[in-house]
Coordinates of C-alpha atoms and ligand atoms in Angstrom, one line a residue:
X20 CA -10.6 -4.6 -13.1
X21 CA -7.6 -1.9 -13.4
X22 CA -5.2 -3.2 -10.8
X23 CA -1.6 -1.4 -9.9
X24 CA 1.3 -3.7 -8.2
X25 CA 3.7 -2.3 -6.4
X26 CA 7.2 -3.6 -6.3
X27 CA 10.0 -5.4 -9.0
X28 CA 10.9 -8.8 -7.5
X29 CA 10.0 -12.0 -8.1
X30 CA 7.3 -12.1 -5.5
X31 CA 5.7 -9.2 -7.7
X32 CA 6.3 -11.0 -10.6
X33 CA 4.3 -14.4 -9.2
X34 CA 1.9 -11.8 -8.1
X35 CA 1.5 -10.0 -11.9
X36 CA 1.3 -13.4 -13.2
X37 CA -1.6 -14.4 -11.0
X38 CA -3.6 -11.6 -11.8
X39 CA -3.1 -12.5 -15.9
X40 CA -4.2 -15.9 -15.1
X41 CA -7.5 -14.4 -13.8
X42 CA -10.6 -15.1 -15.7
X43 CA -11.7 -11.8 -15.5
X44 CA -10.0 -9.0 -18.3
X45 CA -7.8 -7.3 -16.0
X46 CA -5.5 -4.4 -17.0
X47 CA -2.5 -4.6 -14.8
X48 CA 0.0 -1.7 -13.9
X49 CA 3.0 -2.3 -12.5
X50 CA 5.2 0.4 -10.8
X51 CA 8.2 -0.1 -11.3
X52 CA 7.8 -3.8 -12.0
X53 CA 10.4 -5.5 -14.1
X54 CA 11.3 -6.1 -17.7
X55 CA 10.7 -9.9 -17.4
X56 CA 7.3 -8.8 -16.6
X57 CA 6.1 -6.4 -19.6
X58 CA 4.3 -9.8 -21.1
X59 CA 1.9 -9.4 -18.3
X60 CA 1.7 -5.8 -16.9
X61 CA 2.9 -2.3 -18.3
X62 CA 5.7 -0.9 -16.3
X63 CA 5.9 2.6 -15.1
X64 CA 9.4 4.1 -14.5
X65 CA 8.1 5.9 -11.2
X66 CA 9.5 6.0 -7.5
X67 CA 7.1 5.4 -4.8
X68 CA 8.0 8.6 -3.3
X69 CA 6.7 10.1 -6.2
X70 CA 3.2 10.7 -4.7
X71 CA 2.0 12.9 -7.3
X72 CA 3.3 10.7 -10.1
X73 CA 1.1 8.0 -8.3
X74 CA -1.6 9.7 -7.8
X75 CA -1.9 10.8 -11.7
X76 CA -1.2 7.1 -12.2
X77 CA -4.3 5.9 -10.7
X78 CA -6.2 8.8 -12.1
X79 CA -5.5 8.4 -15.7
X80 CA -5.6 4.5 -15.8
X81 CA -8.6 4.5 -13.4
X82 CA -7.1 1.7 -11.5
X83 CA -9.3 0.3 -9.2
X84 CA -7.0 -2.3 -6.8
X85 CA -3.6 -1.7 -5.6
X86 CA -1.5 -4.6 -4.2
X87 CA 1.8 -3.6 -2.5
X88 CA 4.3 -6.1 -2.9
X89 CA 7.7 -5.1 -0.3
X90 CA 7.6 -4.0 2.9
X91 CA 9.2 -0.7 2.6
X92 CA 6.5 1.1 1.1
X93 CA 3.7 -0.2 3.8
X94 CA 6.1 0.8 6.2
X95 CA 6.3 4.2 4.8
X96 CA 2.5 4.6 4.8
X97 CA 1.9 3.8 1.1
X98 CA -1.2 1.9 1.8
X99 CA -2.8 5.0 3.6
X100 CA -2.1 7.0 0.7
X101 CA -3.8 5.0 -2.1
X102 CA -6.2 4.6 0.8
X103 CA -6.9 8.4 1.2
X104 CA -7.3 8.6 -3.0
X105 CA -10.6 6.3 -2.6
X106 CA -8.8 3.3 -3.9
X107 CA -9.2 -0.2 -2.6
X108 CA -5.4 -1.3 -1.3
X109 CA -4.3 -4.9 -0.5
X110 CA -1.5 -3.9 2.0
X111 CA -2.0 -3.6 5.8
X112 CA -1.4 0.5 6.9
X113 CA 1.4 2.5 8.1
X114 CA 0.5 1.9 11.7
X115 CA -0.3 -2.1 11.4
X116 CA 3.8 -2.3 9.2
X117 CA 5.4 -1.8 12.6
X118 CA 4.9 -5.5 13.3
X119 CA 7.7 -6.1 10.6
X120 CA 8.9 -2.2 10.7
X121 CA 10.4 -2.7 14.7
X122 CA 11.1 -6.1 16.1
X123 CA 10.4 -4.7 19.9
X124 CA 7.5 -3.2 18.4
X125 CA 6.7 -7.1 17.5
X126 CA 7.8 -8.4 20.4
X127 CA 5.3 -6.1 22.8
X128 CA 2.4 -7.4 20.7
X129 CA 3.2 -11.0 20.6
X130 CA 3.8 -10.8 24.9
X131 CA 0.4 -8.7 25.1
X132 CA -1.8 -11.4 23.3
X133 CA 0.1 -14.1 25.2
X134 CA 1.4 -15.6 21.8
X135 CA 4.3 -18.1 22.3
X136 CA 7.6 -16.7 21.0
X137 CA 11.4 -16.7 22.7
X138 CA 11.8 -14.6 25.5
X139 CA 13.8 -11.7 25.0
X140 CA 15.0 -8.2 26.5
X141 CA 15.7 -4.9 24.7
X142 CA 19.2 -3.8 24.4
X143 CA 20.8 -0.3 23.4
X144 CA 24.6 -0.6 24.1
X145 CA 27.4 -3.2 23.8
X146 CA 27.7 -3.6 27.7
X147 CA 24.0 -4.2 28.4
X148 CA 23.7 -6.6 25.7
X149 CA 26.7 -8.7 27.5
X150 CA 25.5 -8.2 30.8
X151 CA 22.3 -9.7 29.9
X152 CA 23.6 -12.8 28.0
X153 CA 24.7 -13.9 31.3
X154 CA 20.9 -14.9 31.5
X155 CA 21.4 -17.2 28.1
X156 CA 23.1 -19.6 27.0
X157 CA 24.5 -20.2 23.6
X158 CA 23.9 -20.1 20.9
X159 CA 22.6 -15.8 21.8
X160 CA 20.4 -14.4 19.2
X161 CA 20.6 -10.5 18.8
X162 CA 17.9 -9.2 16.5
X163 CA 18.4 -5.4 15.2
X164 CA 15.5 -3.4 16.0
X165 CA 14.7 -2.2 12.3
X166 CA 14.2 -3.0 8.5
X167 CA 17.4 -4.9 7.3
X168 CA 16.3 -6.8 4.7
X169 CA 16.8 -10.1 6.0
X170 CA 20.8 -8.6 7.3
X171 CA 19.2 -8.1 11.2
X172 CA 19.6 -11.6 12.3
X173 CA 22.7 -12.6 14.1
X174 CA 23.0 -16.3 15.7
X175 CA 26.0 -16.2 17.6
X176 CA 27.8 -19.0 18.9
X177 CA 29.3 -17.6 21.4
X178 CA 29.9 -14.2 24.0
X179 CA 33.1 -13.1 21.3
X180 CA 30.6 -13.6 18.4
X181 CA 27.4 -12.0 20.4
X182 CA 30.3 -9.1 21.4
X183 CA 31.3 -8.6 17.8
X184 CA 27.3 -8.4 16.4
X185 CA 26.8 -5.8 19.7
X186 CA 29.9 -3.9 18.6
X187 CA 29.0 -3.7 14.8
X188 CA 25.6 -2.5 15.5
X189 CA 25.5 -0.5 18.5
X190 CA 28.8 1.2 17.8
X191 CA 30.1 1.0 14.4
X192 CA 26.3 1.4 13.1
X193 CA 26.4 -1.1 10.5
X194 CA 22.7 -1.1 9.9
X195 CA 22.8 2.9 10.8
X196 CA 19.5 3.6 12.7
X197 CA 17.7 -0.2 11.9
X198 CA 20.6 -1.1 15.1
X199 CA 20.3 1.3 17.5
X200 CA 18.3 -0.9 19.8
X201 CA 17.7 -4.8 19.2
X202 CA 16.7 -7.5 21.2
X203 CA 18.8 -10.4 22.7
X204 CA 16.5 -13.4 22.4
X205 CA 16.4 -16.9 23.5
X206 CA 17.9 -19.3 21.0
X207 CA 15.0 -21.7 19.6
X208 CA 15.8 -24.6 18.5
X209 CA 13.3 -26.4 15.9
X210 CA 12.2 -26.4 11.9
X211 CA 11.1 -23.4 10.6
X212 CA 7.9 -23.1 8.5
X213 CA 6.1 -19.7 6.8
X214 CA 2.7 -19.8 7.5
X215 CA 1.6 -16.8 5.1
X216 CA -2.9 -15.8 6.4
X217 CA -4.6 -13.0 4.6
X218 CA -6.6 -11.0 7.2
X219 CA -8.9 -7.9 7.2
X220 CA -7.6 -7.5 10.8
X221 CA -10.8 -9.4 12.1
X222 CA -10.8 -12.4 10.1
X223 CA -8.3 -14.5 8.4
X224 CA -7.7 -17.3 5.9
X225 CA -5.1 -19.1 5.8
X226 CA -2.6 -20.3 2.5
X227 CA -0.8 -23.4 2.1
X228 CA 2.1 -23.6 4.4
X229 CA 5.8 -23.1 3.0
X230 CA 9.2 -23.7 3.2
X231 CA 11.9 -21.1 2.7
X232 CA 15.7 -22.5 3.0
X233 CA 17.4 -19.1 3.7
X234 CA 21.1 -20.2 3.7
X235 CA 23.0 -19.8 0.7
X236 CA 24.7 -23.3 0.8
X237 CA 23.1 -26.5 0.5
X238 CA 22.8 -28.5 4.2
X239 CA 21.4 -24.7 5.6
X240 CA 25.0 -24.2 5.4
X241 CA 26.8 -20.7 4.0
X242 CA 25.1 -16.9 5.0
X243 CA 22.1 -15.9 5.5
X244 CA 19.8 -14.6 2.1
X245 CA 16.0 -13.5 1.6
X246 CA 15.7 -16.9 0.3
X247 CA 16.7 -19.6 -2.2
X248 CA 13.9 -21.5 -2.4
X249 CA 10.7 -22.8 -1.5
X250 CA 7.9 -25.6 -1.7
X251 CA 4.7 -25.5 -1.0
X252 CA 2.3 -27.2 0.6
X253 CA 4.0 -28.8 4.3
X254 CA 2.4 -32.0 5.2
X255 CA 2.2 -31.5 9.1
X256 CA -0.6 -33.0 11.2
X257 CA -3.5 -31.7 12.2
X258 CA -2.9 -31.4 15.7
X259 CA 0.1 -29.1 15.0
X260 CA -2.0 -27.1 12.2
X261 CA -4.6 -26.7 15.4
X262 CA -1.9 -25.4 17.8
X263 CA -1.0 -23.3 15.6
X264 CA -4.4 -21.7 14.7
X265 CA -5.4 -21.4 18.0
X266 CA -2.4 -20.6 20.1
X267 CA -0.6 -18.5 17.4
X268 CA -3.4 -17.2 14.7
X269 CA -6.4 -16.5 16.3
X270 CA -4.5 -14.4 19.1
X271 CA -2.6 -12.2 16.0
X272 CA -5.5 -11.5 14.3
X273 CA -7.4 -10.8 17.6
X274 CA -4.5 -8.4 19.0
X275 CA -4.9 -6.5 15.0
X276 CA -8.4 -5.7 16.3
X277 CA -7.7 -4.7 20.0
X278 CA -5.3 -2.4 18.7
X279 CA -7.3 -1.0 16.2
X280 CA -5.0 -1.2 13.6
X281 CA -5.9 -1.1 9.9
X282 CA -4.9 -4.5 8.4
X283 CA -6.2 -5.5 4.8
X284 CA -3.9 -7.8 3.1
X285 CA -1.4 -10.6 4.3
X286 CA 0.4 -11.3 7.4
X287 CA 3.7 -13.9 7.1
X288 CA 3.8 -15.6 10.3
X289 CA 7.5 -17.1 10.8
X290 CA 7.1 -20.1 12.9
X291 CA 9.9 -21.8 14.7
X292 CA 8.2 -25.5 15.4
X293 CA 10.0 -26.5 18.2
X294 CA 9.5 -29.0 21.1
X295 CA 7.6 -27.3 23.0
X296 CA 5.0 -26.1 20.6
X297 CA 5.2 -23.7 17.3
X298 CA 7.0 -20.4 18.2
X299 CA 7.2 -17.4 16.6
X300 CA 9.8 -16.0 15.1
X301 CA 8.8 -12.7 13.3
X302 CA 5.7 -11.0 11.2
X303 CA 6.0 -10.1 8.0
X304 CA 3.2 -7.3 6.5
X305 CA 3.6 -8.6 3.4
X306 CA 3.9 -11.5 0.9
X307 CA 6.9 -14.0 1.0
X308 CA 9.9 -13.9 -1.2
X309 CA 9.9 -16.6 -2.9
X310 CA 6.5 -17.8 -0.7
X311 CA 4.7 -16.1 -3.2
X312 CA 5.9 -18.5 -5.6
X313 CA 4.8 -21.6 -4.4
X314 CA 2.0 -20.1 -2.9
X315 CA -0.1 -18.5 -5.6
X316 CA -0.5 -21.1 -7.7
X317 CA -2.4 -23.4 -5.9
X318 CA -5.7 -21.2 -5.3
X319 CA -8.8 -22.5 -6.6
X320 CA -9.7 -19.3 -8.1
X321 CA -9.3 -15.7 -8.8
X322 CA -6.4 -14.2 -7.3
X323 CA -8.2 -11.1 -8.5
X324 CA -11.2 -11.9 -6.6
X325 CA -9.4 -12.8 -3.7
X326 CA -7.2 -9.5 -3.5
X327 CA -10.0 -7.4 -4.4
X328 CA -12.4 -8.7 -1.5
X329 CA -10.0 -8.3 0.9
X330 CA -8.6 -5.3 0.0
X331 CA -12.8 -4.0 0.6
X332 CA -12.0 -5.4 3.7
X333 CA -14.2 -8.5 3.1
X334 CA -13.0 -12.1 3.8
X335 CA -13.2 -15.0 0.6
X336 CA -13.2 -18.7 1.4
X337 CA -10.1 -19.9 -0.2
X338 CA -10.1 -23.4 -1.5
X339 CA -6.5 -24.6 -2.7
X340 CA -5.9 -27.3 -5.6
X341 CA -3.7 -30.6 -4.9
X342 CA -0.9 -29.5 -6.0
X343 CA 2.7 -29.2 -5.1
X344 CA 4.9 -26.3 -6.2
X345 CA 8.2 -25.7 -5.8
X346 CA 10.7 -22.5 -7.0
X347 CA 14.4 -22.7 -6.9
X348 CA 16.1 -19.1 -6.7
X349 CA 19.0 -18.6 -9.6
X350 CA 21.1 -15.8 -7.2
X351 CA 24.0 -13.9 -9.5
X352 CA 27.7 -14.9 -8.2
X353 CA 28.8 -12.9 -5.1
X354 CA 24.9 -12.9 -3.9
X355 CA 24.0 -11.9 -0.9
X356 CA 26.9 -9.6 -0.4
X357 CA 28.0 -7.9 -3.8
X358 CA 26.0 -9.6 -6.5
X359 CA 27.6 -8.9 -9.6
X360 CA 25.3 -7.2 -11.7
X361 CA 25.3 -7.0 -16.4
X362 CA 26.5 -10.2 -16.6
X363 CA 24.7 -11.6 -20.1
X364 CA 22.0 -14.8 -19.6
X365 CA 22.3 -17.2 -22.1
X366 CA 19.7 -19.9 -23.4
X367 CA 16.1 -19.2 -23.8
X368 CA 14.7 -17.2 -21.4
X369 CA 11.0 -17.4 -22.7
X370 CA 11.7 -21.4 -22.1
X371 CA 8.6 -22.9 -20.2
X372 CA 6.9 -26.2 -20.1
X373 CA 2.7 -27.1 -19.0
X374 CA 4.3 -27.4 -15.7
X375 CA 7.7 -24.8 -15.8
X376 CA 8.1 -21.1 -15.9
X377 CA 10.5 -18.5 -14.9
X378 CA 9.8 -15.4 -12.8
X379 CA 12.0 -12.9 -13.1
X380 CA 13.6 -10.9 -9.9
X381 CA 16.8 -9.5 -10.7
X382 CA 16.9 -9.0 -14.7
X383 CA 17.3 -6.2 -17.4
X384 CA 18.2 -6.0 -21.0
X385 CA 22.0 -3.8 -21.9
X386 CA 21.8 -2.1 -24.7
X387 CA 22.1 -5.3 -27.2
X388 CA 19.0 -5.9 -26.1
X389 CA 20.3 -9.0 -24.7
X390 CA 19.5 -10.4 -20.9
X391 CA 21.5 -9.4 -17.9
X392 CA 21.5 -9.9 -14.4
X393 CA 20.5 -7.1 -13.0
X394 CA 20.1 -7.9 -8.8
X395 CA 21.1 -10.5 -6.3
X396 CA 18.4 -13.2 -6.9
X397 CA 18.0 -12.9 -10.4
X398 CA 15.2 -15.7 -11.8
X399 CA 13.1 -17.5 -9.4
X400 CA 12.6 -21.0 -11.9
X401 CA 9.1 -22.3 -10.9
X402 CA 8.0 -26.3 -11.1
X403 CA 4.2 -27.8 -10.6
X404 CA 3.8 -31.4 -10.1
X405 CA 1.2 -33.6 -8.6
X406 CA 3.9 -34.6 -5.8
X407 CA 6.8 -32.7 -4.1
X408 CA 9.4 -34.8 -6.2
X409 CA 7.6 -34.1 -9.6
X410 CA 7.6 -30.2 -9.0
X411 CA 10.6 -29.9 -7.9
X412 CA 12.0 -31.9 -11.1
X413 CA 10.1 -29.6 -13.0
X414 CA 11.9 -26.4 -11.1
X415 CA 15.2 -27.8 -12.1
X416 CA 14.3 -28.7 -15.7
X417 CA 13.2 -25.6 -15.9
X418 CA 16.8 -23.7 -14.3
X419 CA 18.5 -25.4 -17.2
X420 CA 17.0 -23.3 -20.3
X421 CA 19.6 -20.8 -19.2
X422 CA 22.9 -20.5 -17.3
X423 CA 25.7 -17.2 -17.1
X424 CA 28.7 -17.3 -15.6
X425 CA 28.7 -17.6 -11.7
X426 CA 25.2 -18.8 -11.7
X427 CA 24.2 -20.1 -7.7
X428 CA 21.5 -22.4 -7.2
X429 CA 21.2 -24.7 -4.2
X430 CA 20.1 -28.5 -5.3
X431 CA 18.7 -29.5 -2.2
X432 CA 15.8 -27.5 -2.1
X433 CA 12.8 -29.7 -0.4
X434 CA 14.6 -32.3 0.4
X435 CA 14.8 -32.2 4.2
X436 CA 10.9 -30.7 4.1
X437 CA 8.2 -32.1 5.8
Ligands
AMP17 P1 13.7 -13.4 11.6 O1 14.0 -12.2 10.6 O2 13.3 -12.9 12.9 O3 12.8 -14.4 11.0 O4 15.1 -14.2 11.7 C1 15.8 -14.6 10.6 C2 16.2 -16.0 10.8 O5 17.0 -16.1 12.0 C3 15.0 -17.0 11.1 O6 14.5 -17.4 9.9 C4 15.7 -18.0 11.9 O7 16.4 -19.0 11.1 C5 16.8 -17.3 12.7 N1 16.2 -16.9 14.1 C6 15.5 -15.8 14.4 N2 15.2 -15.8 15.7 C7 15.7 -17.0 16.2 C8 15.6 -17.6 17.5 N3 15.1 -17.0 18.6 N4 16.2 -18.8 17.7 C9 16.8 -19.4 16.6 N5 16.9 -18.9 15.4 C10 16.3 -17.7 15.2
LIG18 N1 11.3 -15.5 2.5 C1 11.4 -14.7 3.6 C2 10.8 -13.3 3.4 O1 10.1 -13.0 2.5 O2 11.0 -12.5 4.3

């Protein structure tokens, strides 16, 4: 198979690396993809607004499968276009992206299938946002409408902090038109869990449940990132697995059909599990960063198979291995907010072990030919293990074949997990 990822993190990267694993002789494009990658997939300088570039892509390598990694080209109908060409596309469509494209957009859907999640109302300007926190209580939650890339989320403590987030969206556009409406939502309280289902918006399979630990500083202390680390799988009961399925799942996946939307790929379920039942948070159209991670190696199987039947709108039974994977983020100093970027990796970057890698999200080479940072979360270091503990000592072996200055890496990842 001739398959073309879309995307240059190190969700993408886990993703590449599945397909190489797969039995069958795959040829695998990436566009843009990353130079930590090259091993695995050749890269193609091209920007996804390039649709002719693309479409000679696929015509010359006669790639058969496209899997689009980040959100931002779904949500820009990148999955209709392949679509339209003839070619089989793991990614949901243009239509089915506003789930994670407009949280009111979410929000609607969620109320319409009756799927528990916090109540919330729609604001537009400072004023109404304050006049309806008199309805709350702290801490308020105002969610941005639009794509922020993680940045949309503001917890405040109290009215000064809600009237600062309301001020810095709604009037000094920080997030430009993402902010022009949001939602104030009730504050759930809870442990969060990313329940990641492929669907071909009639049925659904579900992956190994994961952790993400979003803060920057260990004890969920520190701002808010897309993520510094994960483990997978979550060993919760089987009565909360069934609430989930029935009261949170089933209705999604339902709703995708009712509305006729075109959904072939993966839907990222944020669940809030609180005590009153799991909530959710948000959707996501796409694969987790760093879910992915954690995620893909446990399939029994053929990633390629797996992406290749659903993408034909089919539905594989998944069976996972027992295993436990976990993937600790190495973020470049100053990440999230100004990650310094060329700052030279030292140590051996093809270091690995049977149970170690490194995926690489945020690299390049300078002209030395020597390895840089090159993004915020630069190497997502990747441990297996036949227990939590084991893979996680085998994530942080791993972290220390290389180091550069102002390195970040939270050492508590999984520990507060259940
Ligand atoms: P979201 O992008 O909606 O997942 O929100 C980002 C993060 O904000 C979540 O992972 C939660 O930690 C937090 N969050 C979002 N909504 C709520 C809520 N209603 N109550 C408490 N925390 C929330
Ligand atoms: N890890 C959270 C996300 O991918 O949005």
């Amino acid at each position: 198979m001739r398959i073309l990822v879309v995307g240059k993190g190190g969700r993408e990267h886990a993703i590449v690396r599945a397909l190489a694993l797969s039995p069958q002789s795959n040829e695998i494009h990436a566009v843009p993809g990353n130079p930590g990658m090259q091993k695995e997939a050749v890269c193609h300088n091209l920007s996804t607004s390039d649709r002719e570039g693309l479409k000679t892509l696929v015509a010359q390598k006669h790639i058969d499968l496209v899997v689009i990694g980040p959100e931002a080209e779904l949500v820009e109908g990148l999955a209709d276009f392949f679509r339209q060409l003839g070619v089989a596309v793991f990614g949901p469509s243009e239509a089915a992206s506003e789930l994670e494209a407009s949280k009111v957009f979410a929000k609607d859907f969620m109320n319409k299938a009756g799927i528990p999640t916090a109540g919330s109302v729609v604001v537009k300007t400072v004023e109404a946002t304050m006049s309806a926190a008199q309805a709350h209580s702290a801490p308020y939650v105002l969610k941005a409408d639009g794509l922020a890339a993680g940045k949309g989320v503001f917890v405040c403590k109290d009215l000064d902090e809600l009237k600062l987030a309301a001020t810095d969206l709604f009037e000094n556009k920080k997030l430009g038109t993402a902010g022009e409406s949001a939602l104030l939502e009730q504050n759930l309280d809870g442990w969060e869990l990313s329940l990641l289902c492929l669907t071909n918006g009639e049925s659904y399979q579900l992956l190994p449940l994961a952790q993400d630990h979003k803060r920057l500083g260990e004890g969920q202390t520190g701002p808010n990132t897309g993520g510094m680390g994960t483990v997978a799988p979550l060993n919760v009961d089987q009565a909360l697995m069934e609430e989930i399925e029935n009261l949170i799942v089933k209705p999604t996946v339902a709703e995708l059909g009712r509305q006729q939307m075109v959904y072939r790929g993966v839907i990222f379920i944020g669940i809030m599990v609180t005590r009153d039942g799991p909530k959710v948070l948000e959707y996501n159209v796409r694969f987790g960063d760093p879910e992915t991670q954690v995620v893909m190696p446990l399939l029994e199987g053929d990633w390629c198979e797996v992406l290749a039947s659903v993408a034909n709108g089919e539905m594989p039974i998944t069976e996972w291995k027992p295993l436990h994977t976990a993937c600790v983020v190495m973020a470049a100093e100053g990440y999230p907010d100004s990650p310094v970027k060329g700052v030279a990796i030292s140590g051996d970057m093809n270091g690995s072990t049977p149970s170690s890698y490194f995926l690489h999200a945020g690299t390049d080479k300078n002209a030395d030919k020597e390895w840089v940072t090159n993004g915020g979360r630069v190497l997502n270091s990747v441990g297996l293990g036949s227990s939590r503990q084991e893979a996680l000592d085998n994530a942080y072996k791993q972290a220390q074949f290389v180091e550069w200055p102002g390195m970040q890496l939270r050492k508590d990842i999984g520990q507060s997990v259940p």
